[in-house]
Amino acid sequence: MGPKATNRRWVIFSLACGTSFMLYLHRFTWNVVGAILTDKEQMGDDVFTEETVAWVGGMFNITYSIGQVPGG
């Protein structure tokens, strides 16, 4: 095992940590973003209905759950 293998491991580890952080951030910021998307003061005429935001959140949760089966 030379230095190339060690460097490759660190790259894979860094990518895995970055992906994990982005998923964590996305899961926990959706409530804030969903509230902003339904607020007419902040969004003006481009406001989403609460039902649309709920559907998007539900679809994310379903696909996230499906991804947990092979990914652990």
PDB file of N, CA and C in Angstrom:
ATOM      1  N   MET A   1       0.841  -1.174   0.000  1.00  0.00           N
ATOM      2  CA  MET A   1       0.000   0.000   0.000  1.00  0.00           C
ATOM      3  C   MET A   1       0.889   1.240   0.000  1.00  0.00           C
ATOM      4  N   GLY A   2       0.850   1.933  -1.096  1.00  0.00           N
ATOM      5  CA  GLY A   2       1.652   3.137  -1.215  1.00  0.00           C
ATOM      6  C   GLY A   2       0.875   4.385  -0.830  1.00  0.00           C
ATOM      7  N   PRO A   3       1.504   5.529  -1.010  1.00  0.00           N
ATOM      8  CA  PRO A   3       0.852   6.788  -0.654  1.00  0.00           C
ATOM      9  C   PRO A   3      -0.374   7.093  -1.518  1.00  0.00           C
ATOM     10  N   LYS A   4      -0.423   6.564  -2.765  1.00  0.00           N
ATOM     11  CA  LYS A   4      -1.591   6.802  -3.608  1.00  0.00           C
ATOM     12  C   LYS A   4      -2.843   6.209  -2.985  1.00  0.00           C
ATOM     13  N   ALA A   5      -2.725   4.999  -2.468  1.00  0.00           N
ATOM     14  CA  ALA A   5      -3.886   4.356  -1.842  1.00  0.00           C
ATOM     15  C   ALA A   5      -4.342   5.153  -0.618  1.00  0.00           C
ATOM     16  N   THR A   6      -3.405   5.646   0.165  1.00  0.00           N
ATOM     17  CA  THR A   6      -3.744   6.428   1.350  1.00  0.00           C
ATOM     18  C   THR A   6      -4.440   7.726   0.958  1.00  0.00           C
ATOM     19  N   ASN A   7      -3.929   8.407  -0.066  1.00  0.00           N
ATOM     20  CA  ASN A   7      -4.555   9.647  -0.517  1.00  0.00           C
ATOM     21  C   ASN A   7      -5.959   9.391  -1.050  1.00  0.00           C
ATOM     22  N   ARG A   8      -6.136   8.304  -1.757  1.00  0.00           N
ATOM     23  CA  ARG A   8      -7.448   7.966  -2.298  1.00  0.00           C
ATOM     24  C   ARG A   8      -8.445   7.726  -1.168  1.00  0.00           C
ATOM     25  N   ARG A   9      -8.001   7.101  -0.114  1.00  0.00           N
ATOM     26  CA  ARG A   9      -8.882   6.865   1.036  1.00  0.00           C
ATOM     27  C   ARG A   9      -9.343   8.177   1.654  1.00  0.00           C
ATOM     28  N   TRP A  10      -8.422   9.136   1.762  1.00  0.00           N
ATOM     29  CA  TRP A  10      -8.785  10.426   2.346  1.00  0.00           C
ATOM     30  C   TRP A  10      -9.751  11.191   1.453  1.00  0.00           C
ATOM     31  N   VAL A  11      -9.605  11.063   0.151  1.00  0.00           N
ATOM     32  CA  VAL A  11     -10.538  11.719  -0.771  1.00  0.00           C
ATOM     33  C   VAL A  11     -11.928  11.119  -0.614  1.00  0.00           C
ATOM     34  N   ILE A  12     -12.012   9.799  -0.575  1.00  0.00           N
ATOM     35  CA  ILE A  12     -13.304   9.129  -0.403  1.00  0.00           C
ATOM     36  C   ILE A  12     -13.911   9.489   0.950  1.00  0.00           C
ATOM     37  N   PHE A  13     -13.100   9.505   1.983  1.00  0.00           N
ATOM     38  CA  PHE A  13     -13.579   9.882   3.312  1.00  0.00           C
ATOM     39  C   PHE A  13     -14.106  11.317   3.319  1.00  0.00           C
ATOM     40  N   SER A  14     -13.385  12.232   2.679  1.00  0.00           N
ATOM     41  CA  SER A  14     -13.821  13.633   2.617  1.00  0.00           C
ATOM     42  C   SER A  14     -15.126  13.778   1.851  1.00  0.00           C
ATOM     43  N   LEU A  15     -15.264  13.067   0.740  1.00  0.00           N
ATOM     44  CA  LEU A  15     -16.510  13.115  -0.028  1.00  0.00           C
ATOM     45  C   LEU A  15     -17.678  12.551   0.776  1.00  0.00           C
ATOM     46  N   ALA A  16     -17.437  11.472   1.498  1.00  0.00           N
ATOM     47  CA  ALA A  16     -18.495  10.885   2.328  1.00  0.00           C
ATOM     48  C   ALA A  16     -18.910  11.844   3.442  1.00  0.00           C
ATOM     49  N   CYS A  17     -17.944  12.498   4.071  1.00  0.00           N
ATOM     50  CA  CYS A  17     -18.268  13.470   5.125  1.00  0.00           C
ATOM     51  C   CYS A  17     -19.021  14.664   4.559  1.00  0.00           C
ATOM     52  N   GLY A  18     -18.603  15.153   3.406  1.00  0.00           N
ATOM     53  CA  GLY A  18     -19.284  16.278   2.775  1.00  0.00           C
ATOM     54  C   GLY A  18     -20.710  15.941   2.390  1.00  0.00           C
ATOM     55  N   THR A  19     -20.911  14.750   1.842  1.00  0.00           N
ATOM     56  CA  THR A  19     -22.254  14.313   1.479  1.00  0.00           C
ATOM     57  C   THR A  19     -23.125  14.158   2.711  1.00  0.00           C
ATOM     58  N   SER A  20     -22.580  13.581   3.756  1.00  0.00           N
ATOM     59  CA  SER A  20     -23.333  13.409   4.996  1.00  0.00           C
ATOM     60  C   SER A  20     -23.735  14.760   5.577  1.00  0.00           C
ATOM     61  N   PHE A  21     -22.828  15.726   5.549  1.00  0.00           N
ATOM     62  CA  PHE A  21     -23.136  17.060   6.058  1.00  0.00           C
ATOM     63  C   PHE A  21     -24.240  17.722   5.242  1.00  0.00           C
ATOM     64  N   MET A  22     -24.178  17.598   3.910  1.00  0.00           N
ATOM     65  CA  MET A  22     -25.202  18.210   3.059  1.00  0.00           C
ATOM     66  C   MET A  22     -26.570  17.577   3.304  1.00  0.00           C
ATOM     67  N   LEU A  23     -26.624  16.262   3.486  1.00  0.00           N
ATOM     68  CA  LEU A  23     -27.898  15.600   3.788  1.00  0.00           C
ATOM     69  C   LEU A  23     -28.429  16.047   5.144  1.00  0.00           C
ATOM     70  N   TYR A  24     -27.552  16.170   6.110  1.00  0.00           N
ATOM     71  CA  TYR A  24     -27.947  16.650   7.435  1.00  0.00           C
ATOM     72  C   TYR A  24     -28.511  18.063   7.332  1.00  0.00           C
ATOM     73  N   LEU A  25     -27.816  18.924   6.610  1.00  0.00           N
ATOM     74  CA  LEU A  25     -28.250  20.303   6.436  1.00  0.00           C
ATOM     75  C   LEU A  25     -29.600  20.363   5.728  1.00  0.00           C
ATOM     76  N   HIS A  26     -29.774  19.564   4.700  1.00  0.00           N
ATOM     77  CA  HIS A  26     -31.027  19.577   3.939  1.00  0.00           C
ATOM     78  C   HIS A  26     -32.194  19.091   4.788  1.00  0.00           C
ATOM     79  N   ARG A  27     -31.979  18.056   5.568  1.00  0.00           N
ATOM     80  CA  ARG A  27     -33.066  17.527   6.405  1.00  0.00           C
ATOM     81  C   ARG A  27     -33.532  18.542   7.430  1.00  0.00           C
ATOM     82  N   PHE A  28     -32.615  19.246   8.037  1.00  0.00           N
ATOM     83  CA  PHE A  28     -32.969  20.119   9.148  1.00  0.00           C
ATOM     84  C   PHE A  28     -33.289  21.556   8.742  1.00  0.00           C
ATOM     85  N   THR A  29     -33.001  21.955   7.517  1.00  0.00           N
ATOM     86  CA  THR A  29     -33.353  23.305   7.088  1.00  0.00           C
ATOM     87  C   THR A  29     -34.646  23.342   6.294  1.00  0.00           C
ATOM     88  N   TRP A  30     -35.203  22.183   5.953  1.00  0.00           N
ATOM     89  CA  TRP A  30     -36.418  22.171   5.147  1.00  0.00           C
ATOM     90  C   TRP A  30     -37.580  22.861   5.866  1.00  0.00           C
ATOM     91  N   ASN A  31     -37.676  22.742   7.177  1.00  0.00           N
ATOM     92  CA  ASN A  31     -38.757  23.407   7.905  1.00  0.00           C
ATOM     93  C   ASN A  31     -38.665  24.925   7.769  1.00  0.00           C
ATOM     94  N   VAL A  32     -37.471  25.461   7.798  1.00  0.00           N
ATOM     95  CA  VAL A  32     -37.286  26.906   7.650  1.00  0.00           C
ATOM     96  C   VAL A  32     -37.616  27.330   6.219  1.00  0.00           C
ATOM     97  N   VAL A  33     -37.101  26.595   5.254  1.00  0.00           N
ATOM     98  CA  VAL A  33     -37.346  26.930   3.849  1.00  0.00           C
ATOM     99  C   VAL A  33     -38.827  26.788   3.510  1.00  0.00           C
ATOM    100  N   GLY A  34     -39.473  25.736   4.006  1.00  0.00           N
ATOM    101  CA  GLY A  34     -40.901  25.541   3.752  1.00  0.00           C
ATOM    102  C   GLY A  34     -41.739  26.681   4.288  1.00  0.00           C
ATOM    103  N   ALA A  35     -41.383  27.187   5.454  1.00  0.00           N
ATOM    104  CA  ALA A  35     -42.116  28.318   6.029  1.00  0.00           C
ATOM    105  C   ALA A  35     -41.929  29.581   5.193  1.00  0.00           C
ATOM    106  N   ILE A  36     -40.734  29.782   4.675  1.00  0.00           N
ATOM    107  CA  ILE A  36     -40.480  30.957   3.834  1.00  0.00           C
ATOM    108  C   ILE A  36     -41.239  30.845   2.513  1.00  0.00           C
ATOM    109  N   LEU A  37     -41.280  29.643   1.934  1.00  0.00           N
ATOM    110  CA  LEU A  37     -41.964  29.459   0.654  1.00  0.00           C
ATOM    111  C   LEU A  37     -43.467  29.706   0.745  1.00  0.00           C
ATOM    112  N   THR A  38     -44.049  29.535   1.917  1.00  0.00           N
ATOM    113  CA  THR A  38     -45.488  29.755   2.070  1.00  0.00           C
ATOM    114  C   THR A  38     -45.818  31.148   2.597  1.00  0.00           C
ATOM    115  N   ASP A  39     -44.811  31.966   2.881  1.00  0.00           N
ATOM    116  CA  ASP A  39     -45.031  33.310   3.430  1.00  0.00           C
ATOM    117  C   ASP A  39     -45.183  34.324   2.295  1.00  0.00           C
ATOM    118  N   LYS A  40     -46.355  34.899   2.185  1.00  0.00           N
ATOM    119  CA  LYS A  40     -46.639  35.845   1.098  1.00  0.00           C
ATOM    120  C   LYS A  40     -45.818  37.129   1.224  1.00  0.00           C
ATOM    121  N   GLU A  41     -45.486  37.543   2.438  1.00  0.00           N
ATOM    122  CA  GLU A  41     -44.680  38.758   2.625  1.00  0.00           C
ATOM    123  C   GLU A  41     -43.291  38.609   2.022  1.00  0.00           C
ATOM    124  N   GLN A  42     -42.680  37.439   2.199  1.00  0.00           N
ATOM    125  CA  GLN A  42     -41.313  37.238   1.724  1.00  0.00           C
ATOM    126  C   GLN A  42     -41.259  36.808   0.265  1.00  0.00           C
ATOM    127  N   MET A  43     -42.272  36.070  -0.199  1.00  0.00           N
ATOM    128  CA  MET A  43     -42.236  35.519  -1.552  1.00  0.00           C
ATOM    129  C   MET A  43     -43.052  36.327  -2.561  1.00  0.00           C
ATOM    130  N   GLY A  44     -43.924  37.193  -2.099  1.00  0.00           N
ATOM    131  CA  GLY A  44     -44.744  37.970  -3.024  1.00  0.00           C
ATOM    132  C   GLY A  44     -45.767  37.085  -3.720  1.00  0.00           C
ATOM    133  N   ASP A  45     -45.883  37.234  -5.033  1.00  0.00           N
ATOM    134  CA  ASP A  45     -46.864  36.452  -5.796  1.00  0.00           C
ATOM    135  C   ASP A  45     -46.378  35.041  -6.114  1.00  0.00           C
ATOM    136  N   ASP A  46     -45.103  34.753  -5.890  1.00  0.00           N
ATOM    137  CA  ASP A  46     -44.547  33.435  -6.199  1.00  0.00           C
ATOM    138  C   ASP A  46     -44.658  32.470  -5.027  1.00  0.00           C
ATOM    139  N   VAL A  47     -45.636  32.659  -4.182  1.00  0.00           N
ATOM    140  CA  VAL A  47     -45.784  31.853  -2.978  1.00  0.00           C
ATOM    141  C   VAL A  47     -46.311  30.455  -3.331  1.00  0.00           C
ATOM    142  N   PHE A  48     -45.834  29.457  -2.600  1.00  0.00           N
ATOM    143  CA  PHE A  48     -46.300  28.081  -2.746  1.00  0.00           C
ATOM    144  C   PHE A  48     -47.421  27.834  -1.743  1.00  0.00           C
ATOM    145  N   THR A  49     -48.318  26.925  -2.077  1.00  0.00           N
ATOM    146  CA  THR A  49     -49.349  26.559  -1.105  1.00  0.00           C
ATOM    147  C   THR A  49     -48.731  25.630  -0.072  1.00  0.00           C
ATOM    148  N   GLU A  50     -49.356  25.558   1.082  1.00  0.00           N
ATOM    149  CA  GLU A  50     -48.858  24.659   2.129  1.00  0.00           C
ATOM    150  C   GLU A  50     -48.940  23.207   1.673  1.00  0.00           C
ATOM    151  N   GLU A  51     -49.928  22.903   0.855  1.00  0.00           N
ATOM    152  CA  GLU A  51     -50.066  21.539   0.335  1.00  0.00           C
ATOM    153  C   GLU A  51     -48.890  21.177  -0.571  1.00  0.00           C
ATOM    154  N   THR A  52     -48.468  22.101  -1.422  1.00  0.00           N
ATOM    155  CA  THR A  52     -47.330  21.848  -2.309  1.00  0.00           C
ATOM    156  C   THR A  52     -46.054  21.634  -1.506  1.00  0.00           C
ATOM    157  N   VAL A  53     -45.829  22.471  -0.510  1.00  0.00           N
ATOM    158  CA  VAL A  53     -44.640  22.334   0.334  1.00  0.00           C
ATOM    159  C   VAL A  53     -44.681  21.004   1.087  1.00  0.00           C
ATOM    160  N   ALA A  54     -45.863  20.599   1.537  1.00  0.00           N
ATOM    161  CA  ALA A  54     -45.996  19.316   2.233  1.00  0.00           C
ATOM    162  C   ALA A  54     -45.697  18.153   1.292  1.00  0.00           C
ATOM    163  N   TRP A  55     -46.151  18.243   0.039  1.00  0.00           N
ATOM    164  CA  TRP A  55     -45.854  17.189  -0.933  1.00  0.00           C
ATOM    165  C   TRP A  55     -44.354  17.087  -1.206  1.00  0.00           C
ATOM    166  N   VAL A  56     -43.702  18.210  -1.369  1.00  0.00           N
ATOM    167  CA  VAL A  56     -42.255  18.196  -1.625  1.00  0.00           C
ATOM    168  C   VAL A  56     -41.517  17.597  -0.430  1.00  0.00           C
ATOM    169  N   GLY A  57     -41.892  18.000   0.776  1.00  0.00           N
ATOM    170  CA  GLY A  57     -41.271  17.435   1.978  1.00  0.00           C
ATOM    171  C   GLY A  57     -41.534  15.949   2.110  1.00  0.00           C
ATOM    172  N   GLY A  58     -42.749  15.533   1.799  1.00  0.00           N
ATOM    173  CA  GLY A  58     -43.085  14.109   1.854  1.00  0.00           C
ATOM    174  C   GLY A  58     -42.301  13.289   0.844  1.00  0.00           C
ATOM    175  N   MET A  59     -42.159  13.809  -0.366  1.00  0.00           N
ATOM    176  CA  MET A  59     -41.395  13.098  -1.398  1.00  0.00           C
ATOM    177  C   MET A  59     -39.921  12.985  -1.000  1.00  0.00           C
ATOM    178  N   PHE A  60     -39.386  14.045  -0.398  1.00  0.00           N
ATOM    179  CA  PHE A  60     -38.004  13.966   0.075  1.00  0.00           C
ATOM    180  C   PHE A  60     -37.865  12.879   1.133  1.00  0.00           C
ATOM    181  N   ASN A  61     -38.794  12.839   2.083  1.00  0.00           N
ATOM    182  CA  ASN A  61     -38.716  11.837   3.147  1.00  0.00           C
ATOM    183  C   ASN A  61     -38.843  10.423   2.604  1.00  0.00           C
ATOM    184  N   ILE A  62     -39.711  10.225   1.626  1.00  0.00           N
ATOM    185  CA  ILE A  62     -39.867   8.889   1.038  1.00  0.00           C
ATOM    186  C   ILE A  62     -38.594   8.471   0.312  1.00  0.00           C
ATOM    187  N   THR A  63     -38.048   9.352  -0.525  1.00  0.00           N
ATOM    188  CA  THR A  63     -36.824   8.984  -1.243  1.00  0.00           C
ATOM    189  C   THR A  63     -35.644   8.826  -0.292  1.00  0.00           C
ATOM    190  N   TYR A  64     -35.600   9.613   0.764  1.00  0.00           N
ATOM    191  CA  TYR A  64     -34.539   9.472   1.759  1.00  0.00           C
ATOM    192  C   TYR A  64     -34.646   8.114   2.452  1.00  0.00           C
ATOM    193  N   SER A  65     -35.866   7.717   2.793  1.00  0.00           N
ATOM    194  CA  SER A  65     -36.084   6.420   3.447  1.00  0.00           C
ATOM    195  C   SER A  65     -35.705   5.268   2.532  1.00  0.00           C
ATOM    196  N   ILE A  66     -36.062   5.367   1.261  1.00  0.00           N
ATOM    197  CA  ILE A  66     -35.696   4.317   0.302  1.00  0.00           C
ATOM    198  C   ILE A  66     -34.182   4.238   0.169  1.00  0.00           C
ATOM    199  N   GLY A  67     -33.517   5.385   0.168  1.00  0.00           N
ATOM    200  CA  GLY A  67     -32.060   5.402   0.067  1.00  0.00           C
ATOM    201  C   GLY A  67     -31.368   4.832   1.287  1.00  0.00           C
ATOM    202  N   GLN A  68     -32.042   4.794   2.420  1.00  0.00           N
ATOM    203  CA  GLN A  68     -31.449   4.244   3.632  1.00  0.00           C
ATOM    204  C   GLN A  68     -31.363   2.722   3.592  1.00  0.00           C
ATOM    205  N   VAL A  69     -32.209   2.092   2.790  1.00  0.00           N
ATOM    206  CA  VAL A  69     -32.195   0.622   2.725  1.00  0.00           C
ATOM    207  C   VAL A  69     -30.853   0.121   2.195  1.00  0.00           C
ATOM    208  N   PRO A  70     -30.389   0.568   1.013  1.00  0.00           N
ATOM    209  CA  PRO A  70     -29.080   0.072   0.567  1.00  0.00           C
ATOM    210  C   PRO A  70     -27.912   0.790   1.237  1.00  0.00           C
ATOM    211  N   GLY A  71     -28.128   2.038   1.645  1.00  0.00           N
ATOM    212  CA  GLY A  71     -27.024   2.833   2.179  1.00  0.00           C
ATOM    213  C   GLY A  71     -26.784   2.664   3.661  1.00  0.00           C
ATOM    214  N   GLY A  72     -27.779   2.211   4.381  1.00  0.00           N
ATOM    215  CA  GLY A  72     -27.627   2.007   5.818  1.00  0.00           C
ATOM    216  C   GLY A  72     -27.903   3.215   6.573  1.00  0.00           C
TER     217      GLY A  72
END
